Short mmCIF file of C-alpha atoms and ligand atoms in Angstrom, two decimals:
data_model
loop_
_atom_site.label_atom_id
_atom_site.label_comp_id
_atom_site.label_asym_id
_atom_site.label_seq_id
_atom_site.Cartn_x
_atom_site.Cartn_y
_atom_site.Cartn_z
CA MET P 1 157.97 105.46 -6.47
CA ASN P 2 161.34 104.33 -7.64
CA ILE P 3 164.50 103.64 -5.66
CA HIS P 4 168.15 103.06 -6.51
CA GLU P 5 169.64 99.67 -7.29
CA TYR P 6 171.66 99.56 -4.06
CA GLN P 7 168.54 100.31 -2.00
CA ALA P 8 166.56 97.63 -3.83
CA LYS P 9 169.34 95.11 -3.21
CA ALA P 10 169.42 95.92 0.50
CA LEU P 11 165.66 95.37 0.74
CA LEU P 12 165.78 92.13 -1.24
CA ARG P 13 168.68 90.85 0.83
CA ASP P 14 166.46 91.13 3.91
CA TYR P 15 164.05 88.75 2.18
CA GLY P 16 166.73 86.16 1.51
CA VAL P 17 167.57 87.15 -2.06
CA ALA P 18 171.27 86.51 -2.70
CA VAL P 19 173.08 89.68 -3.79
CA PRO P 20 176.80 90.49 -3.98
CA ASN P 21 178.28 92.51 -1.12
CA GLY P 22 178.45 96.19 -1.85
CA CYS P 23 178.62 99.68 -0.48
CA VAL P 24 177.20 102.97 -1.71
CA ALA P 25 179.58 105.94 -2.16
CA PHE P 26 178.95 109.63 -2.69
CA THR P 27 182.61 110.59 -3.24
CA ALA P 28 185.70 109.04 -4.82
CA GLN P 29 187.22 108.66 -1.35
CA GLU P 30 184.17 106.78 -0.10
CA ALA P 31 184.38 104.56 -3.18
CA GLU P 32 188.02 103.75 -2.46
CA ASP P 33 187.26 103.02 1.20
CA ALA P 34 184.34 100.81 0.15
CA ALA P 35 186.57 98.76 -2.15
CA THR P 36 189.21 98.34 0.55
CA GLN P 37 186.60 97.27 3.03
CA LEU P 38 184.97 94.80 0.61
CA GLY P 39 188.34 93.28 -0.20
CA GLY P 40 188.90 90.86 -3.08
CA SER P 41 190.54 91.63 -6.41
CA VAL P 42 187.63 92.53 -8.73
CA TRP P 43 185.07 95.26 -8.14
CA VAL P 44 182.18 96.68 -10.09
CA VAL P 45 181.61 100.43 -10.05
CA LYS P 46 177.94 101.10 -10.80
CA SER P 47 176.34 104.48 -11.46
CA GLN P 48 173.20 104.89 -9.38
CA ILE P 49 170.44 106.64 -11.30
CA HIS P 50 166.75 105.83 -11.56
CA ALA P 51 167.08 104.44 -15.06
CA GLY P 52 168.18 101.20 -16.60
CA GLY P 53 170.50 100.54 -19.52
CA ARG P 54 173.43 101.96 -17.56
CA GLY P 55 175.90 99.35 -18.73
CA ALA P 56 175.35 100.32 -22.38
CA GLY P 57 174.91 104.02 -21.53
CA ARG P 58 177.47 106.74 -22.24
CA PHE P 59 178.65 109.80 -20.33
CA THR P 60 178.08 113.13 -22.05
CA ASN P 61 181.65 114.24 -21.29
CA ASP P 62 183.14 111.04 -22.73
CA LEU P 63 180.86 109.74 -25.48
CA THR P 64 183.26 107.08 -26.72
CA GLY P 65 184.34 106.03 -23.24
CA PRO P 66 183.09 103.19 -21.06
CA GLY P 67 179.50 102.99 -19.77
CA GLY P 68 177.86 103.41 -16.40
CA VAL P 69 178.78 99.94 -15.08
CA ARG P 70 182.49 99.07 -15.00
CA VAL P 71 184.40 96.05 -13.85
CA VAL P 72 187.79 97.08 -12.41
CA LYS P 73 190.73 95.27 -10.88
CA SER P 74 192.36 97.62 -8.42
CA VAL P 75 191.33 99.92 -5.60
CA SER P 76 192.89 102.85 -7.41
CA ASP P 77 190.80 102.03 -10.51
CA VAL P 78 187.71 101.95 -8.32
CA ARG P 79 188.59 105.43 -7.15
CA ARG P 80 189.40 106.74 -10.61
CA ASN P 81 186.24 105.37 -12.22
CA ALA P 82 184.04 106.53 -9.36
CA ALA P 83 185.56 110.01 -9.67
CA GLN P 84 184.81 110.03 -13.41
CA MET P 85 181.21 108.96 -12.92
CA LEU P 86 180.35 111.22 -10.01
CA ALA P 87 179.02 114.55 -11.20
CA SER P 88 179.02 113.35 -14.82
CA VAL P 89 175.85 112.95 -16.85
CA LEU P 90 174.92 109.46 -17.98
CA VAL P 91 172.69 108.99 -21.02
CA THR P 92 170.96 105.63 -21.42
CA LYS P 93 168.08 104.33 -23.52
CA GLN P 94 165.81 105.11 -20.58
CA THR P 95 167.01 108.57 -19.54
CA GLY P 96 166.20 110.46 -22.73
CA ALA P 97 168.80 112.63 -24.45
CA ALA P 98 169.28 114.92 -21.45
CA GLY P 99 170.62 112.05 -19.32
CA ARG P 100 170.98 112.02 -15.54
CA GLU P 101 173.71 113.32 -13.32
CA VAL P 102 175.33 110.57 -11.29
CA LYS P 103 175.47 111.55 -7.63
CA ARG P 104 176.08 108.14 -6.05
CA VAL P 105 177.95 105.06 -7.14
CA TYR P 106 177.63 101.54 -5.84
CA ILE P 107 180.82 99.58 -5.28
CA GLU P 108 180.27 95.86 -5.44
CA GLU P 109 182.35 92.71 -5.21
CA GLY P 110 182.88 91.46 -8.74
CA CYS P 111 181.81 87.97 -9.72
CA ALA P 112 182.57 85.66 -12.60
CA ILE P 113 179.42 85.23 -14.68
CA GLU P 114 178.57 81.97 -16.38
CA ARG P 115 174.96 82.71 -17.44
CA GLU P 116 172.81 85.85 -17.36
CA LEU P 117 169.09 85.27 -16.81
CA TYR P 118 166.05 87.50 -16.39
CA LEU P 119 163.60 87.37 -13.49
CA GLY P 120 160.80 89.84 -12.99
CA MET P 121 157.55 90.15 -11.09
CA LEU P 122 154.81 92.59 -11.94
CA ILE P 123 151.08 93.02 -11.73
CA ASP P 124 149.56 91.72 -14.94
CA ARG P 125 146.48 93.82 -15.64
CA ASN P 126 144.95 91.15 -17.87
CA THR P 127 144.85 88.53 -15.15
CA SER P 128 144.90 90.99 -12.18
CA ARG P 129 147.60 88.78 -10.70
CA ILE P 130 151.20 89.08 -9.75
CA THR P 131 152.97 87.41 -12.63
CA VAL P 132 156.47 86.05 -12.59
CA MET P 133 158.37 86.46 -15.84
CA ALA P 134 161.57 84.59 -16.42
CA SER P 135 163.86 84.23 -19.38
CA THR P 136 167.17 82.70 -20.27
CA GLU P 137 167.86 85.91 -22.23
CA GLY P 138 169.17 87.95 -19.30
CA GLY P 139 171.10 91.19 -19.42
CA MET P 140 169.08 92.65 -22.28
CA GLU P 141 165.82 94.54 -22.04
CA ILE P 142 162.86 92.21 -21.54
CA GLU P 143 160.85 94.40 -23.97
CA GLU P 144 163.34 93.43 -26.70
CA VAL P 145 163.02 89.76 -25.84
CA ALA P 146 159.23 90.07 -25.82
CA ALA P 147 159.27 91.76 -29.23
CA HIS P 148 161.66 89.38 -31.01
CA THR P 149 161.58 86.05 -29.20
CA PRO P 150 158.42 86.00 -27.06
CA ASP P 151 158.65 82.20 -26.75
CA LYS P 152 161.77 82.71 -24.63
CA ILE P 153 159.70 84.27 -21.85
CA LEU P 154 158.17 82.00 -19.25
CA LYS P 155 155.18 83.50 -17.44
CA VAL P 156 153.59 82.17 -14.27
CA ALA P 157 150.54 83.92 -12.82
CA ILE P 158 150.16 83.61 -9.07
CA ASP P 159 146.76 83.10 -7.45
CA PRO P 160 146.58 85.62 -4.58
CA ALA P 161 144.67 83.10 -2.45
CA THR P 162 147.62 80.72 -2.29
CA GLY P 163 150.49 83.08 -3.01
CA LEU P 164 153.65 81.85 -4.67
CA GLN P 165 154.34 78.22 -3.71
CA SER P 166 157.61 76.37 -4.01
CA PHE P 167 156.31 74.39 -6.99
CA HIS P 168 155.90 77.68 -8.89
CA ALA P 169 159.47 78.59 -8.01
CA ARG P 170 160.72 75.15 -9.12
CA GLN P 171 158.80 75.44 -12.39
CA ILE P 172 160.57 78.75 -13.03
CA ALA P 173 163.98 77.41 -11.99
CA PHE P 174 163.63 74.43 -14.33
CA GLY P 175 162.38 76.74 -17.08
CA LEU P 176 165.61 78.70 -16.68
CA GLY P 177 167.58 75.52 -17.21
CA LEU P 178 168.93 75.38 -13.68
CA SER P 179 169.89 72.09 -12.10
CA GLY P 180 171.25 70.60 -8.91
CA LYS P 181 171.89 72.98 -6.04
CA GLN P 182 171.14 75.96 -8.28
CA VAL P 183 167.46 74.95 -8.19
CA SER P 184 167.17 75.22 -4.42
CA ALA P 185 169.13 78.50 -4.46
CA ALA P 186 166.80 79.90 -7.14
CA VAL P 187 163.70 78.68 -5.26
CA ARG P 188 164.85 80.50 -2.11
CA LEU P 189 165.49 83.63 -4.14
CA ILE P 190 162.17 83.52 -6.00
CA VAL P 191 160.15 82.87 -2.83
CA GLY P 192 161.93 85.77 -1.06
CA MET P 193 161.44 88.07 -4.01
CA TYR P 194 157.71 87.33 -4.05
CA ARG P 195 157.40 87.98 -0.31
CA ALA P 196 159.20 91.29 -0.79
CA PHE P 197 156.84 92.17 -3.64
CA VAL P 198 153.71 91.56 -1.56
CA GLU P 199 154.88 92.85 1.81
CA LEU P 200 156.42 96.03 0.41
CA ASP P 201 153.48 96.77 -1.92
CA ALA P 202 155.68 96.77 -5.00
CA SER P 203 154.34 97.12 -8.51
CA ILE P 204 157.50 95.81 -10.20
CA VAL P 205 160.48 93.88 -8.92
CA GLU P 206 163.00 93.10 -11.61
CA ILE P 207 166.31 91.29 -11.45
CA ASN P 208 168.17 91.65 -14.73
CA PRO P 209 170.53 89.95 -14.84
CA LEU P 210 170.07 87.14 -12.40
CA VAL P 211 173.34 85.29 -12.82
CA VAL P 212 174.77 81.88 -12.33
CA THR P 213 178.41 82.34 -11.39
CA THR P 214 181.22 80.03 -12.45
CA ALA P 215 181.18 78.80 -8.84
CA GLY P 216 177.53 77.79 -9.36
CA ASP P 217 175.97 80.47 -7.15
CA VAL P 218 172.73 82.16 -8.16
CA LEU P 219 172.93 85.92 -7.57
CA ALA P 220 170.91 89.06 -8.27
CA LEU P 221 173.38 91.32 -10.08
CA ASP P 222 170.93 94.12 -10.73
CA ALA P 223 167.69 95.01 -8.94
CA LYS P 224 164.88 97.39 -9.63
CA ILE P 225 161.80 97.97 -7.48
CA ASN P 226 158.84 100.21 -8.20
CA PHE P 227 156.37 100.83 -5.40
CA ASP P 228 152.66 101.46 -5.53
CA ASP P 229 152.39 105.13 -4.53
CA ASN P 230 148.94 104.58 -3.09
CA ALA P 231 150.33 102.16 -0.52
CA LEU P 232 153.38 104.22 0.47
CA PHE P 233 151.61 105.54 3.54
CA ARG P 234 151.99 102.05 4.97
CA HIS P 235 155.76 102.10 4.48
CA PRO P 236 157.46 105.16 5.98
CA SER P 237 160.84 103.41 5.80
CA ILE P 238 160.43 103.04 2.02
CA GLU P 239 159.21 106.61 1.64
CA ALA P 240 162.47 107.61 3.38
CA LEU P 241 164.43 106.06 0.46
CA ARG P 242 162.98 108.62 -1.93
CA ASP P 243 165.65 110.50 -3.88
CA GLU P 244 164.03 113.77 -4.89
CA ALA P 245 166.95 114.63 -7.16
CA GLU P 246 165.87 111.73 -9.39
CA GLU P 247 162.26 112.82 -9.62
CA ASP P 248 160.60 115.19 -12.03
CA ALA P 249 160.66 118.60 -10.32
CA ALA P 250 157.22 119.57 -11.68
CA GLU P 251 155.69 116.28 -10.52
CA LEU P 252 157.17 116.75 -7.04
CA GLU P 253 155.83 120.30 -6.82
CA ALA P 254 152.42 119.10 -8.02
CA ALA P 255 152.33 116.29 -5.45
CA LYS P 256 153.01 118.81 -2.68
CA HIS P 257 149.85 120.67 -3.75
CA GLY P 258 147.76 117.54 -4.08
CA LEU P 259 147.64 117.76 -7.88
CA ASN P 260 147.86 114.70 -10.08
CA TYR P 261 150.41 115.73 -12.66
CA VAL P 262 152.50 113.72 -15.09
CA THR P 263 154.98 115.30 -17.47
CA LEU P 264 154.67 114.16 -21.09
CA ASP P 265 156.57 114.93 -24.28
CA GLY P 266 154.15 117.10 -26.27
CA ASN P 267 153.58 120.85 -26.43
CA ILE P 268 149.95 121.35 -25.36
CA GLY P 269 149.52 121.85 -21.63
CA CYS P 270 146.26 120.51 -20.20
CA MET P 271 144.40 121.45 -17.06
CA VAL P 272 141.41 119.24 -16.46
CA ASN P 273 139.26 118.17 -13.53
CA GLY P 274 138.86 114.44 -13.16
CA ALA P 275 141.26 111.74 -14.32
CA GLY P 276 138.82 110.31 -16.86
CA LEU P 277 138.18 113.69 -18.44
CA ALA P 278 141.94 114.35 -18.45
CA MET P 279 142.51 111.10 -20.37
CA ALA P 280 139.72 111.97 -22.81
CA THR P 281 141.22 115.45 -23.27
CA MET P 282 144.63 114.00 -24.10
CA ASP P 283 142.98 111.60 -26.56
CA ILE P 284 141.10 114.33 -28.34
CA ILE P 285 144.19 116.56 -28.54
CA LYS P 286 145.92 113.67 -30.29
CA LEU P 287 142.90 113.11 -32.52
CA TYR P 288 143.20 116.70 -33.71
CA GLY P 289 146.89 116.21 -34.46
CA GLY P 290 148.40 117.69 -31.28
CA GLU P 291 150.50 116.17 -28.50
CA PRO P 292 149.78 116.74 -24.79
CA ALA P 293 152.61 118.16 -22.68
CA ASN P 294 151.19 116.77 -19.49
CA PHE P 295 148.41 114.98 -17.70
CA LEU P 296 146.93 117.19 -15.00
CA ASP P 297 143.92 116.45 -12.88
CA VAL P 298 143.19 119.36 -10.52
CA GLY P 299 140.70 117.21 -8.65
CA GLY P 300 137.12 117.69 -7.65
CA GLY P 301 137.29 120.31 -4.93
CA ALA P 302 140.12 122.54 -6.11
CA THR P 303 140.43 126.02 -4.68
CA ARG P 304 141.34 129.14 -6.62
CA GLU P 305 144.91 128.86 -5.25
CA ARG P 306 145.23 125.26 -6.37
CA VAL P 307 144.05 126.10 -9.86
CA ALA P 308 146.56 128.96 -9.99
CA THR P 309 149.36 126.61 -8.87
CA ALA P 310 148.33 124.09 -11.52
CA PHE P 311 148.36 126.78 -14.16
CA ARG P 312 151.81 127.97 -13.10
CA LEU P 313 153.14 124.40 -13.28
CA ILE P 314 151.96 124.13 -16.87
CA LEU P 315 153.46 127.48 -17.82
CA ASP P 316 156.77 126.66 -16.16
CA ASP P 317 157.25 123.89 -18.70
CA PRO P 318 159.30 125.37 -21.57
CA LYS P 319 157.85 122.79 -23.99
CA VAL P 320 154.36 124.24 -23.64
CA GLU P 321 153.23 126.18 -26.73
CA GLY P 322 149.52 126.24 -26.02
CA ILE P 323 147.19 125.48 -23.11
CA LEU P 324 143.84 123.78 -23.00
CA VAL P 325 141.76 124.19 -19.85
CA ASN P 326 138.89 121.75 -19.90
CA ILE P 327 136.59 121.86 -16.90
CA PHE P 328 133.33 120.16 -16.26
CA GLY P 329 131.93 121.93 -13.22
CA GLY P 330 130.11 119.37 -11.15
CA ILE P 331 131.40 119.71 -7.61
CA MET P 332 133.87 122.21 -8.99
CA ARG P 333 132.38 125.62 -9.85
CA CYS P 334 133.29 127.19 -13.17
CA ASP P 335 133.69 130.66 -11.61
CA VAL P 336 136.33 129.35 -9.18
CA ILE P 337 138.25 127.85 -12.07
CA ALA P 338 137.96 131.05 -14.06
CA GLU P 339 139.23 133.13 -11.14
CA GLY P 340 142.20 130.80 -10.66
CA VAL P 341 143.08 130.86 -14.35
CA VAL P 342 142.83 134.66 -14.54
CA ALA P 343 144.86 135.16 -11.35
CA ALA P 344 147.63 132.86 -12.57
CA ALA P 345 147.64 134.22 -16.13
CA ARG P 346 148.02 137.77 -14.76
CA GLU P 347 150.80 136.79 -12.41
CA VAL P 348 152.87 134.99 -15.01
CA ASP P 349 153.65 136.14 -18.48
CA LEU P 350 151.06 134.33 -20.59
CA ARG P 351 153.18 133.82 -23.68
CA VAL P 352 151.15 131.06 -25.34
CA PRO P 353 147.60 130.72 -26.65
CA LEU P 354 145.07 129.68 -24.01
CA VAL P 355 141.85 127.88 -24.87
CA VAL P 356 139.26 127.41 -22.14
CA ARG P 357 136.27 125.15 -22.28
CA LEU P 358 133.95 125.42 -19.30
CA GLU P 359 130.74 123.55 -18.75
CA GLY P 360 128.54 122.95 -15.73
CA THR P 361 127.87 124.80 -12.47
CA ASN P 362 128.10 128.59 -12.79
CA VAL P 363 129.34 128.35 -16.36
CA GLU P 364 127.97 131.74 -17.39
CA LEU P 365 129.61 133.43 -14.42
CA GLY P 366 132.88 131.67 -15.25
CA LYS P 367 132.78 132.77 -18.89
CA GLN P 368 131.98 136.32 -17.80
CA ILE P 369 135.05 136.38 -15.52
CA LEU P 370 137.21 135.23 -18.45
CA ARG P 371 135.74 137.87 -20.80
CA ASP P 372 136.08 140.65 -18.22
CA SER P 373 139.70 139.77 -17.55
CA GLY P 374 140.80 141.31 -20.84
CA LEU P 375 143.19 138.40 -21.29
CA PRO P 376 143.52 136.89 -24.81
CA ILE P 377 141.60 133.73 -23.92
CA LEU P 378 139.97 131.66 -26.67
CA SER P 379 136.68 130.32 -25.42
CA ALA P 380 135.45 126.94 -26.67
CA ASP P 381 131.95 125.50 -26.57
CA HIS P 382 132.67 121.81 -26.42
CA LEU P 383 135.56 119.38 -26.17
CA ALA P 384 136.16 118.86 -29.90
CA ASP P 385 135.95 122.62 -30.50
CA ALA P 386 138.50 123.19 -27.73
CA ALA P 387 140.96 120.63 -29.09
CA ASP P 388 140.55 121.98 -32.60
CA LYS P 389 141.16 125.55 -31.41
CA VAL P 390 144.25 124.84 -29.34
CA VAL P 391 145.90 122.68 -32.02
CA ALA P 392 145.16 125.37 -34.64
CA ALA P 393 146.44 128.17 -32.39
CA VAL P 394 149.74 126.36 -31.79
CA ALA P 395 150.10 125.71 -35.53
CA ARG P 396 149.45 129.43 -36.22
CA SER P 397 152.08 130.44 -33.68
CA HIS P 398 154.56 128.25 -35.61
CA THR P 399 153.86 129.82 -38.98
CA GLY P 400 153.71 133.29 -37.45
CA VAL P 401 150.28 133.89 -39.06
CA GLN P 402 147.79 135.24 -36.52
P1 LIG C 501 171.90 98.14 -16.35
O1 LIG C 501 172.70 98.20 -17.62
O2 LIG C 501 171.45 99.50 -15.88
O3 LIG C 501 170.78 97.19 -16.42
O4 LIG C 501 172.91 97.66 -15.21
P2 LIG C 501 173.28 96.16 -14.69
O5 LIG C 501 173.41 96.24 -13.23
O6 LIG C 501 172.34 95.15 -15.23
O7 LIG C 501 174.73 95.93 -15.29
C1 LIG C 501 174.94 95.80 -16.69
C2 LIG C 501 175.83 94.60 -16.99
O8 LIG C 501 177.06 94.71 -16.31
C3 LIG C 501 175.27 93.27 -16.52
O9 LIG C 501 174.33 92.72 -17.45
C4 LIG C 501 176.52 92.41 -16.42
O10 LIG C 501 176.81 91.85 -17.68
C5 LIG C 501 177.60 93.42 -16.08
N1 LIG C 501 177.98 93.27 -14.65
C6 LIG C 501 177.36 93.78 -13.59
N2 LIG C 501 177.95 93.35 -12.45
C7 LIG C 501 178.99 92.53 -12.81
C8 LIG C 501 179.98 91.76 -12.12
O11 LIG C 501 180.02 91.69 -10.89
N3 LIG C 501 180.87 91.06 -12.86
C9 LIG C 501 180.85 91.11 -14.21
N4 LIG C 501 181.76 90.42 -14.89
N5 LIG C 501 179.92 91.80 -14.91
C10 LIG C 501 179.01 92.51 -14.22
MN1 LIG C 502 170.20 95.45 -15.56
#
């Protein structure tokens, strides 16, 4: 799960991470009030969406105008810029072309930046450890730094038995070229950030940029936290920060029905039982020249209703031009799957080719149900045959040749 920058900053602040003072606002009036309350003479108006790259992003209604993060010098400018951002659509490198509507802005005290640094923590799958990544190249995407100047990234893997110790934090602070009182400030921040990571069951905590101000303070100017969904049950207060408007509607709907569904960019919808088989199905679709529109694992003990819901989710996606149902009936019975598919296909307008590959328990019964349905279902005998058939059927629908 993802949260907004202002929420991440509030959490990190509780762990001793230094962040500027700020206030979230849902309206231009609230933004103005926030600026008045914060005081000072420079404010930053920041669009709150679950995507990075806001500073360099552009609003669809003002493509040549300023981005999603603006430094302003009067309360009336805070109000004006907040009003422009709210209800406008911001497109960044991370949002895709459709962009995201801004529904909240964060009003922060401005600060004078001397240096922008990068500080991130994530779980490194190679070492199975929380790894701290730091770089003097702050403000830009760490992926860019990693691609062009990988030697500018300092990585420190943390042994879970000891946790992050102050010597690790000092090593990072020195690696970032900090000195004097900035080192102790950075150490406090890094230690707090690590505690937040572990205690909140995060999977990523990223501060980009971490800045040194002209006054010599070390501050988190941006903050991003991703949480491990499997541990959310331990953190109801974090679950409460969920902003459903920022989440994929299909994925939300799927989660409500206990389906593991992830939206992807391709045009072939997949319904599979078992995560491993779902991965293999996506691979083989690609091998045959197609692109999966989603990952969908209906699980081991799906009911007819759940299968029908899964099928509807796939069909609701306008990108879908063909569907591959690939079921290995172990615990799951092929006839239950067939009934669910038929029920859903009848209910909705099945406007795309559907290939079904069934194998396992009650396979003959399942195939019979599909045949008897009278629906135009292409039956496949094995996985490669199924992938081949669905990719070919989608290609045929493009050329108009049946
Ligand atoms: P992102 O583009 O979504 O990653 O949003 P950030 O929160 O990182 O903001 C983008 C950039 O805005 C930062 O890299 C800073 O250069 C700049 N910025 C953010 N806050 C301030 C501030 O208080 N003062 C100044 N001068 N610049 C800021
Ligand atoms: Mn940033």
